[in-house]
């Protein structure tokens, strides 16, 4: 089993990359999904033997996670990440002879956007060409090969019957029992035709990064296009057929600005997986509900620039306290010999993390920042300056720098010198368990959504970032070299 890997080769093209402004955050814990309705299901497909799916996903939780399903009362097909993080397809239709194709590659990067293109054509005389899967324009090989009967109708491309499509769950006709955790963007379904990955994406000639383009062809009778630009109607079809999807447990705040064109920092799902109660939710911005001494790290490393982020703890229990700050990417976790990013025990005070503490009942003298009286619901913010050596940080509660005069200035960040890679960090200390929300510029809780962007126009924060300090996202990284 191998991690997905590609060789990116730019090619000249007159087509321009599409700047994707919005995505949809889907959260399994909230049973969020989109489902086509009876109007869609009652339409005769252009050709049930052919079809193309193109969409972008960013995962926030590993393990089994369901992307798209097509089904009726008689049968269904679906595409999902399995428990081993491979892409797997399933069909109850005899056209696939009950074979479940599974990729050799695994997909575990929770900071990456994956462009997935699935091409189905049972009419092809070559069996190997009847089902093809591309990820970031790289055709995938199969650990378990598909076996599609020639000229058979395919459940995943059919709508008559009636049949429904759902995004974000494992079932469409019946009540779902499992869902998708992550972000979904630029969803295209082309009914009755096979398209190439290059109809939906292109290589940037300067960076050799695979990027989305706007699909301009026909989508057939049952095709659709979801761009998630209308926060009041996130199931809106902009493909010309007006096949709007019904929204289940989805609200306007689930519209995200984390997209293939601008990736925001989230909590790194690969860190501290040894905790049995680990659970990241809300697009990788909420967590943890775990035992004490659990360290959470951000997904984007910083070596230069000025950066800003916020957080809030919505409740306290026991005598716990939170520690906010940064930690080097080469830090060790607890007493383990593993570097940051590998499973291990939590970080402790001797592991080079720099942070300040909050407490419902007291303050850690070793990391005293002058903060007292911190209560549930207070907004915590961090301003990190990596353009000085050593790095400096300012901590605020409810947009104020509290404490004595010595705490009202930027504070040196340990011994971190120029170009030392660090990531945002938070740790639950003591003996209780709580949830905390993080806002790296893409909030999914009203308390952190204040409509305040950074100087480059990115992010949505409760408070205005200090002058020169930016949201941690790929467009800002590109402009600062951070």
PDB file of N, CA, C and O in Angstrom, residues 68-132:
ATOM      1  N   UNK A  68     -20.014  10.104  -2.127  1.00  0.00           N
ATOM      2  CA  UNK A  68     -21.220  10.181  -2.943  1.00  0.00           C
ATOM      3  C   UNK A  68     -21.855   8.807  -3.047  1.00  0.00           C
ATOM      4  O   UNK A  68     -21.172   7.781  -3.097  1.00  0.00           O
ATOM      5  N   UNK A  69     -23.199   8.796  -3.076  1.00  0.00           N
ATOM      6  CA  UNK A  69     -23.948   7.547  -3.212  1.00  0.00           C
ATOM      7  C   UNK A  69     -25.119   7.786  -4.154  1.00  0.00           C
ATOM      8  O   UNK A  69     -25.706   8.865  -4.185  1.00  0.00           O
ATOM      9  N   UNK A  70     -25.426   6.775  -4.943  1.00  0.00           N
ATOM     10  CA  UNK A  70     -26.613   6.787  -5.785  1.00  0.00           C
ATOM     11  C   UNK A  70     -27.420   5.546  -5.441  1.00  0.00           C
ATOM     12  O   UNK A  70     -26.870   4.439  -5.389  1.00  0.00           O
ATOM     13  N   UNK A  71     -28.704   5.712  -5.174  1.00  0.00           N
ATOM     14  CA  UNK A  71     -29.456   4.532  -4.771  1.00  0.00           C
ATOM     15  C   UNK A  71     -30.952   4.686  -4.874  1.00  0.00           C
ATOM     16  O   UNK A  71     -31.504   5.774  -4.998  1.00  0.00           O
ATOM     17  N   UNK A  72     -31.614   3.535  -4.844  1.00  0.00           N
ATOM     18  CA  UNK A  72     -33.069   3.449  -4.824  1.00  0.00           C
ATOM     19  C   UNK A  72     -33.430   2.374  -3.798  1.00  0.00           C
ATOM     20  O   UNK A  72     -32.593   1.911  -3.037  1.00  0.00           O
ATOM     21  N   UNK A  73     -34.696   1.972  -3.789  1.00  0.00           N
ATOM     22  CA  UNK A  73     -35.114   0.936  -2.859  1.00  0.00           C
ATOM     23  C   UNK A  73     -34.560  -0.431  -3.228  1.00  0.00           C
ATOM     24  O   UNK A  73     -34.512  -1.342  -2.409  1.00  0.00           O
ATOM     25  N   UNK A  74     -34.103  -0.576  -4.492  1.00  0.00           N
ATOM     26  CA  UNK A  74     -33.646  -1.879  -4.973  1.00  0.00           C
ATOM     27  C   UNK A  74     -32.135  -2.049  -4.899  1.00  0.00           C
ATOM     28  O   UNK A  74     -31.632  -3.144  -4.642  1.00  0.00           O
ATOM     29  N   UNK A  75     -31.379  -0.981  -5.117  1.00  0.00           N
ATOM     30  CA  UNK A  75     -29.934  -1.127  -5.218  1.00  0.00           C
ATOM     31  C   UNK A  75     -29.270   0.238  -5.038  1.00  0.00           C
ATOM     32  O   UNK A  75     -29.932   1.278  -5.124  1.00  0.00           O
ATOM     33  N   UNK A  76     -27.973   0.215  -4.811  1.00  0.00           N
ATOM     34  CA  UNK A  76     -27.249   1.474  -4.660  1.00  0.00           C
ATOM     35  C   UNK A  76     -25.778   1.257  -4.988  1.00  0.00           C
ATOM     36  O   UNK A  76     -25.269   0.137  -4.985  1.00  0.00           O
ATOM     37  N   UNK A  77     -25.098   2.369  -5.290  1.00  0.00           N
ATOM     38  CA  UNK A  77     -23.653   2.387  -5.485  1.00  0.00           C
ATOM     39  C   UNK A  77     -23.098   3.559  -4.706  1.00  0.00           C
ATOM     40  O   UNK A  77     -23.789   4.558  -4.502  1.00  0.00           O
ATOM     41  N   UNK A  78     -21.828   3.469  -4.301  1.00  0.00           N
ATOM     42  CA  UNK A  78     -21.249   4.587  -3.556  1.00  0.00           C
ATOM     43  C   UNK A  78     -19.736   4.608  -3.714  1.00  0.00           C
ATOM     44  O   UNK A  78     -19.110   3.600  -4.032  1.00  0.00           O
ATOM     45  N   UNK A  79     -19.151   5.789  -3.484  1.00  0.00           N
ATOM     46  CA  UNK A  79     -17.706   5.974  -3.494  1.00  0.00           C
ATOM     47  C   UNK A  79     -17.311   6.576  -2.154  1.00  0.00           C
ATOM     48  O   UNK A  79     -17.915   7.547  -1.697  1.00  0.00           O
ATOM     49  N   UNK A  80     -16.256   6.018  -1.535  1.00  0.00           N
ATOM     50  CA  UNK A  80     -15.910   6.442  -0.186  1.00  0.00           C
ATOM     51  C   UNK A  80     -14.449   6.148   0.114  1.00  0.00           C
ATOM     52  O   UNK A  80     -13.783   5.374  -0.586  1.00  0.00           O
ATOM     53  N   UNK A  81     -13.930   6.807   1.166  1.00  0.00           N
ATOM     54  CA  UNK A  81     -12.652   6.425   1.743  1.00  0.00           C
ATOM     55  C   UNK A  81     -12.927   5.295   2.731  1.00  0.00           C
ATOM     56  O   UNK A  81     -13.783   5.419   3.602  1.00  0.00           O
ATOM     57  N   UNK A  82     -12.201   4.182   2.588  1.00  0.00           N
ATOM     58  CA  UNK A  82     -12.453   3.062   3.494  1.00  0.00           C
ATOM     59  C   UNK A  82     -11.643   3.217   4.781  1.00  0.00           C
ATOM     60  O   UNK A  82     -10.942   4.222   4.989  1.00  0.00           O
ATOM     61  N   UNK A  83     -11.705   2.234   5.651  1.00  0.00           N
ATOM     62  CA  UNK A  83     -11.043   2.313   6.946  1.00  0.00           C
ATOM     63  C   UNK A  83      -9.529   2.412   6.825  1.00  0.00           C
ATOM     64  O   UNK A  83      -8.856   2.878   7.753  1.00  0.00           O
ATOM     65  N   UNK A  84      -8.983   1.995   5.676  1.00  0.00           N
ATOM     66  CA  UNK A  84      -7.540   2.084   5.436  1.00  0.00           C
ATOM     67  C   UNK A  84      -7.172   3.323   4.629  1.00  0.00           C
ATOM     68  O   UNK A  84      -6.031   3.461   4.186  1.00  0.00           O
ATOM     69  N   UNK A  85      -8.138   4.218   4.395  1.00  0.00           N
ATOM     70  CA  UNK A  85      -7.938   5.489   3.687  1.00  0.00           C
ATOM     71  C   UNK A  85      -7.665   5.312   2.200  1.00  0.00           C
ATOM     72  O   UNK A  85      -7.101   6.196   1.554  1.00  0.00           O
ATOM     73  N   UNK A  86      -8.057   4.183   1.643  1.00  0.00           N
ATOM     74  CA  UNK A  86      -8.069   4.009   0.191  1.00  0.00           C
ATOM     75  C   UNK A  86      -9.425   4.473  -0.340  1.00  0.00           C
ATOM     76  O   UNK A  86     -10.420   4.498   0.393  1.00  0.00           O
ATOM     77  N   UNK A  87      -9.485   4.817  -1.622  1.00  0.00           N
ATOM     78  CA  UNK A  87     -10.764   5.102  -2.258  1.00  0.00           C
ATOM     79  C   UNK A  87     -11.365   3.783  -2.706  1.00  0.00           C
ATOM     80  O   UNK A  87     -10.711   2.969  -3.362  1.00  0.00           O
ATOM     81  N   UNK A  88     -12.609   3.563  -2.358  1.00  0.00           N
ATOM     82  CA  UNK A  88     -13.284   2.307  -2.653  1.00  0.00           C
ATOM     83  C   UNK A  88     -14.649   2.601  -3.255  1.00  0.00           C
ATOM     84  O   UNK A  88     -15.293   3.590  -2.913  1.00  0.00           O
ATOM     85  N   UNK A  89     -15.081   1.754  -4.188  1.00  0.00           N
ATOM     86  CA  UNK A  89     -16.413   1.846  -4.764  1.00  0.00           C
ATOM     87  C   UNK A  89     -17.180   0.579  -4.441  1.00  0.00           C
ATOM     88  O   UNK A  89     -16.608  -0.500  -4.320  1.00  0.00           O
ATOM     89  N   UNK A  90     -18.477   0.757  -4.285  1.00  0.00           N
ATOM     90  CA  UNK A  90     -19.337  -0.392  -3.985  1.00  0.00           C
ATOM     91  C   UNK A  90     -20.588  -0.303  -4.840  1.00  0.00           C
ATOM     92  O   UNK A  90     -21.127   0.784  -5.054  1.00  0.00           O
ATOM     93  N   UNK A  91     -21.056  -1.448  -5.321  1.00  0.00           N
ATOM     94  CA  UNK A  91     -22.303  -1.476  -6.061  1.00  0.00           C
ATOM     95  C   UNK A  91     -23.069  -2.742  -5.751  1.00  0.00           C
ATOM     96  O   UNK A  91     -22.505  -3.836  -5.748  1.00  0.00           O
ATOM     97  N   UNK A  92     -24.355  -2.584  -5.496  1.00  0.00           N
ATOM     98  CA  UNK A  92     -25.234  -3.726  -5.362  1.00  0.00           C
ATOM     99  C   UNK A  92     -25.805  -4.159  -6.693  1.00  0.00           C
ATOM    100  O   UNK A  92     -26.626  -5.062  -6.769  1.00  0.00           O
ATOM    101  N   UNK A  93     -25.364  -3.516  -7.768  1.00  0.00           N
ATOM    102  CA  UNK A  93     -25.865  -3.799  -9.110  1.00  0.00           C
ATOM    103  C   UNK A  93     -25.037  -4.912  -9.751  1.00  0.00           C
ATOM    104  O   UNK A  93     -23.806  -4.926  -9.655  1.00  0.00           O
ATOM    105  N   UNK A  94     -25.692  -5.828 -10.420  1.00  0.00           N
ATOM    106  CA  UNK A  94     -24.982  -6.954 -11.026  1.00  0.00           C
ATOM    107  C   UNK A  94     -24.040  -6.516 -12.144  1.00  0.00           C
ATOM    108  O   UNK A  94     -23.178  -7.287 -12.563  1.00  0.00           O
ATOM    109  N   UNK A  95     -24.183  -5.283 -12.621  1.00  0.00           N
ATOM    110  CA  UNK A  95     -23.272  -4.801 -13.657  1.00  0.00           C
ATOM    111  C   UNK A  95     -21.827  -4.797 -13.188  1.00  0.00           C
ATOM    112  O   UNK A  95     -20.906  -4.876 -13.988  1.00  0.00           O
ATOM    113  N   UNK A  96     -21.615  -4.696 -11.880  1.00  0.00           N
ATOM    114  CA  UNK A  96     -20.261  -4.722 -11.337  1.00  0.00           C
ATOM    115  C   UNK A  96     -19.930  -6.100 -10.768  1.00  0.00           C
ATOM    116  O   UNK A  96     -18.886  -6.293 -10.172  1.00  0.00           O
ATOM    117  N   UNK A  97     -20.839  -7.029 -10.922  1.00  0.00           N
ATOM    118  CA  UNK A  97     -20.623  -8.392 -10.433  1.00  0.00           C
ATOM    119  C   UNK A  97     -20.221  -8.425  -8.959  1.00  0.00           C
ATOM    120  O   UNK A  97     -19.477  -9.285  -8.518  1.00  0.00           O
ATOM    121  N   UNK A  98     -20.750  -7.457  -8.195  1.00  0.00           N
ATOM    122  CA  UNK A  98     -20.519  -7.373  -6.754  1.00  0.00           C
ATOM    123  C   UNK A  98     -19.043  -7.193  -6.384  1.00  0.00           C
ATOM    124  O   UNK A  98     -18.669  -7.396  -5.229  1.00  0.00           O
ATOM    125  N   UNK A  99     -18.195  -6.839  -7.350  1.00  0.00           N
ATOM    126  CA  UNK A  99     -16.785  -6.571  -7.061  1.00  0.00           C
ATOM    127  C   UNK A  99     -16.648  -5.133  -6.579  1.00  0.00           C
ATOM    128  O   UNK A  99     -17.244  -4.223  -7.143  1.00  0.00           O
ATOM    129  N   UNK A 100     -15.861  -4.936  -5.525  1.00  0.00           N
ATOM    130  CA  UNK A 100     -15.643  -3.612  -4.981  1.00  0.00           C
ATOM    131  C   UNK A 100     -14.225  -3.139  -5.305  1.00  0.00           C
ATOM    132  O   UNK A 100     -13.287  -3.540  -4.627  1.00  0.00           O
ATOM    133  N   UNK A 101     -14.053  -2.314  -6.323  1.00  0.00           N
ATOM    134  CA  UNK A 101     -12.710  -1.845  -6.662  1.00  0.00           C
ATOM    135  C   UNK A 101     -12.141  -0.955  -5.570  1.00  0.00           C
ATOM    136  O   UNK A 101     -12.830  -0.090  -5.022  1.00  0.00           O
ATOM    137  N   UNK A 102     -10.835  -1.149  -5.260  1.00  0.00           N
ATOM    138  CA  UNK A 102     -10.141  -0.413  -4.208  1.00  0.00           C
ATOM    139  C   UNK A 102      -8.805   0.049  -4.763  1.00  0.00           C
ATOM    140  O   UNK A 102      -8.085  -0.718  -5.407  1.00  0.00           O
ATOM    141  N   UNK A 103      -8.445   1.301  -4.508  1.00  0.00           N
ATOM    142  CA  UNK A 103      -7.188   1.828  -5.018  1.00  0.00           C
ATOM    143  C   UNK A 103      -5.995   1.250  -4.258  1.00  0.00           C
ATOM    144  O   UNK A 103      -6.101   0.862  -3.090  1.00  0.00           O
ATOM    145  N   UNK A 104      -4.841   1.198  -4.922  1.00  0.00           N
ATOM    146  CA  UNK A 104      -3.598   0.886  -4.225  1.00  0.00           C
ATOM    147  C   UNK A 104      -3.173   2.040  -3.324  1.00  0.00           C
ATOM    148  O   UNK A 104      -2.650   1.829  -2.238  1.00  0.00           O
ATOM    149  N   UNK A 105      -3.387   3.260  -3.779  1.00  0.00           N
ATOM    150  CA  UNK A 105      -2.945   4.441  -3.031  1.00  0.00           C
ATOM    151  C   UNK A 105      -3.848   4.689  -1.832  1.00  0.00           C
ATOM    152  O   UNK A 105      -5.032   4.351  -1.834  1.00  0.00           O
ATOM    153  N   UNK A 106      -3.261   5.310  -0.809  1.00  0.00           N
ATOM    154  CA  UNK A 106      -4.018   5.783   0.343  1.00  0.00           C
ATOM    155  C   UNK A 106      -3.928   7.304   0.366  1.00  0.00           C
ATOM    156  O   UNK A 106      -2.996   7.897  -0.159  1.00  0.00           O
ATOM    157  N   UNK A 107      -4.918   7.941   1.004  1.00  0.00           N
ATOM    158  CA  UNK A 107      -5.056   9.389   0.956  1.00  0.00           C
ATOM    159  C   UNK A 107      -5.230   9.916   2.381  1.00  0.00           C
ATOM    160  O   UNK A 107      -6.347   9.968   2.895  1.00  0.00           O
ATOM    161  N   UNK A 108      -4.119  10.305   2.998  1.00  0.00           N
ATOM    162  CA  UNK A 108      -4.132  10.647   4.423  1.00  0.00           C
ATOM    163  C   UNK A 108      -3.693  12.077   4.720  1.00  0.00           C
ATOM    164  O   UNK A 108      -3.536  12.426   5.878  1.00  0.00           O
ATOM    165  N   UNK A 109      -3.508  12.895   3.716  1.00  0.00           N
ATOM    166  CA  UNK A 109      -3.084  14.262   3.953  1.00  0.00           C
ATOM    167  C   UNK A 109      -4.317  15.118   4.232  1.00  0.00           C
ATOM    168  O   UNK A 109      -5.086  15.440   3.327  1.00  0.00           O
ATOM    169  N   UNK A 110      -4.510  15.513   5.506  1.00  0.00           N
ATOM    170  CA  UNK A 110      -5.695  16.291   5.866  1.00  0.00           C
ATOM    171  C   UNK A 110      -5.494  17.790   5.663  1.00  0.00           C
ATOM    172  O   UNK A 110      -6.366  18.581   6.029  1.00  0.00           O
ATOM    173  N   UNK A 111      -4.358  18.179   5.087  1.00  0.00           N
ATOM    174  CA  UNK A 111      -4.166  19.577   4.712  1.00  0.00           C
ATOM    175  C   UNK A 111      -4.271  19.762   3.198  1.00  0.00           C
ATOM    176  O   UNK A 111      -4.193  20.887   2.709  1.00  0.00           O
ATOM    177  N   UNK A 112      -4.469  18.671   2.472  1.00  0.00           N
ATOM    178  CA  UNK A 112      -4.467  18.727   1.005  1.00  0.00           C
ATOM    179  C   UNK A 112      -5.883  18.677   0.446  1.00  0.00           C
ATOM    180  O   UNK A 112      -6.778  18.041   1.006  1.00  0.00           O
ATOM    181  N   UNK A 113      -6.062  19.348  -0.684  1.00  0.00           N
ATOM    182  CA  UNK A 113      -7.266  19.191  -1.493  1.00  0.00           C
ATOM    183  C   UNK A 113      -6.984  18.151  -2.572  1.00  0.00           C
ATOM    184  O   UNK A 113      -6.008  18.268  -3.309  1.00  0.00           O
ATOM    185  N   UNK A 114      -7.845  17.140  -2.658  1.00  0.00           N
ATOM    186  CA  UNK A 114      -7.740  16.100  -3.678  1.00  0.00           C
ATOM    187  C   UNK A 114      -8.810  16.340  -4.752  1.00  0.00           C
ATOM    188  O   UNK A 114      -9.991  16.508  -4.435  1.00  0.00           O
ATOM    189  N   UNK A 115      -8.377  16.346  -6.023  1.00  0.00           N
ATOM    190  CA  UNK A 115      -9.326  16.418  -7.129  1.00  0.00           C
ATOM    191  C   UNK A 115      -9.593  14.998  -7.606  1.00  0.00           C
ATOM    192  O   UNK A 115      -8.686  14.314  -8.087  1.00  0.00           O
ATOM    193  N   UNK A 116     -10.828  14.565  -7.486  1.00  0.00           N
ATOM    194  CA  UNK A 116     -11.218  13.200  -7.827  1.00  0.00           C
ATOM    195  C   UNK A 116     -12.104  13.214  -9.070  1.00  0.00           C
ATOM    196  O   UNK A 116     -13.108  13.932  -9.114  1.00  0.00           O
ATOM    197  N   UNK A 117     -11.719  12.446 -10.066  1.00  0.00           N
ATOM    198  CA  UNK A 117     -12.507  12.295 -11.291  1.00  0.00           C
ATOM    199  C   UNK A 117     -12.767  10.813 -11.505  1.00  0.00           C
ATOM    200  O   UNK A 117     -11.822  10.020 -11.641  1.00  0.00           O
ATOM    201  N   UNK A 118     -14.021  10.444 -11.526  1.00  0.00           N
ATOM    202  CA  UNK A 118     -14.443   9.062 -11.763  1.00  0.00           C
ATOM    203  C   UNK A 118     -15.145   8.997 -13.107  1.00  0.00           C
ATOM    204  O   UNK A 118     -16.124   9.715 -13.342  1.00  0.00           O
ATOM    205  N   UNK A 119     -14.634   8.148 -14.015  1.00  0.00           N
ATOM    206  CA  UNK A 119     -15.168   8.026 -15.373  1.00  0.00           C
ATOM    207  C   UNK A 119     -15.723   6.620 -15.551  1.00  0.00           C
ATOM    208  O   UNK A 119     -14.996   5.633 -15.384  1.00  0.00           O
ATOM    209  N   UNK A 120     -17.012   6.521 -15.890  1.00  0.00           N
ATOM    210  CA  UNK A 120     -17.680   5.230 -16.057  1.00  0.00           C
ATOM    211  C   UNK A 120     -18.208   5.096 -17.480  1.00  0.00           C
ATOM    212  O   UNK A 120     -18.844   6.019 -18.000  1.00  0.00           O
ATOM    213  N   UNK A 121     -17.948   3.948 -18.088  1.00  0.00           N
ATOM    214  CA  UNK A 121     -18.415   3.711 -19.454  1.00  0.00           C
ATOM    215  C   UNK A 121     -18.480   2.206 -19.701  1.00  0.00           C
ATOM    216  O   UNK A 121     -17.492   1.573 -20.081  1.00  0.00           O
ATOM    217  N   UNK A 122     -19.649   1.625 -19.495  1.00  0.00           N
ATOM    218  CA  UNK A 122     -19.783   0.172 -19.666  1.00  0.00           C
ATOM    219  C   UNK A 122     -19.804  -0.233 -21.133  1.00  0.00           C
ATOM    220  O   UNK A 122     -19.726  -1.428 -21.450  1.00  0.00           O
ATOM    221  N   UNK A 123     -19.898   0.743 -22.050  1.00  0.00           N
ATOM    222  CA  UNK A 123     -19.932   0.404 -23.479  1.00  0.00           C
ATOM    223  C   UNK A 123     -18.542   0.180 -24.053  1.00  0.00           C
ATOM    224  O   UNK A 123     -18.421  -0.303 -25.182  1.00  0.00           O
ATOM    225  N   UNK A 124     -17.490   0.539 -23.322  1.00  0.00           N
ATOM    226  CA  UNK A 124     -16.137   0.405 -23.846  1.00  0.00           C
ATOM    227  C   UNK A 124     -15.785  -1.069 -24.049  1.00  0.00           C
ATOM    228  O   UNK A 124     -16.011  -1.902 -23.163  1.00  0.00           O
ATOM    229  N   UNK A 125     -15.220  -1.370 -25.197  1.00  0.00           N
ATOM    230  CA  UNK A 125     -14.883  -2.762 -25.512  1.00  0.00           C
ATOM    231  C   UNK A 125     -13.730  -3.282 -24.666  1.00  0.00           C
ATOM    232  O   UNK A 125     -13.590  -4.500 -24.490  1.00  0.00           O
ATOM    233  N   UNK A 126     -12.918  -2.390 -24.116  1.00  0.00           N
ATOM    234  CA  UNK A 126     -11.803  -2.788 -23.259  1.00  0.00           C
ATOM    235  C   UNK A 126     -12.236  -2.733 -21.803  1.00  0.00           C
ATOM    236  O   UNK A 126     -12.590  -1.658 -21.286  1.00  0.00           O
ATOM    237  N   UNK A 127     -12.217  -3.859 -21.134  1.00  0.00           N
ATOM    238  CA  UNK A 127     -12.738  -3.946 -19.768  1.00  0.00           C
ATOM    239  C   UNK A 127     -12.047  -2.973 -18.823  1.00  0.00           C
ATOM    240  O   UNK A 127     -12.687  -2.371 -17.953  1.00  0.00           O
ATOM    241  N   UNK A 128     -10.736  -2.786 -18.999  1.00  0.00           N
ATOM    242  CA  UNK A 128      -9.977  -1.923 -18.093  1.00  0.00           C
ATOM    243  C   UNK A 128     -10.365  -0.453 -18.221  1.00  0.00           C
ATOM    244  O   UNK A 128     -10.052   0.354 -17.329  1.00  0.00           O
ATOM    245  N   UNK A 129     -11.040  -0.097 -19.317  1.00  0.00           N
ATOM    246  CA  UNK A 129     -11.416   1.306 -19.536  1.00  0.00           C
ATOM    247  C   UNK A 129     -12.844   1.622 -19.115  1.00  0.00           C
ATOM    248  O   UNK A 129     -13.302   2.758 -19.280  1.00  0.00           O
ATOM    249  N   UNK A 130     -13.540   0.650 -18.567  1.00  0.00           N
ATOM    250  CA  UNK A 130     -14.947   0.888 -18.220  1.00  0.00           C
ATOM    251  C   UNK A 130     -15.104   1.651 -16.913  1.00  0.00           C
ATOM    252  O   UNK A 130     -16.176   2.198 -16.650  1.00  0.00           O
ATOM    253  N   UNK A 131     -14.066   1.657 -16.107  1.00  0.00           N
ATOM    254  CA  UNK A 131     -14.079   2.446 -14.881  1.00  0.00           C
ATOM    255  C   UNK A 131     -12.660   2.964 -14.651  1.00  0.00           C
ATOM    256  O   UNK A 131     -11.736   2.185 -14.459  1.00  0.00           O
ATOM    257  N   UNK A 132     -12.505   4.277 -14.700  1.00  0.00           N
ATOM    258  CA  UNK A 132     -11.195   4.895 -14.487  1.00  0.00           C
ATOM    259  C   UNK A 132     -11.313   5.970 -13.410  1.00  0.00           C
ATOM    260  O   UNK A 132     -12.298   6.705 -13.365  1.00  0.00           O
TER     261      UNK A 132
END
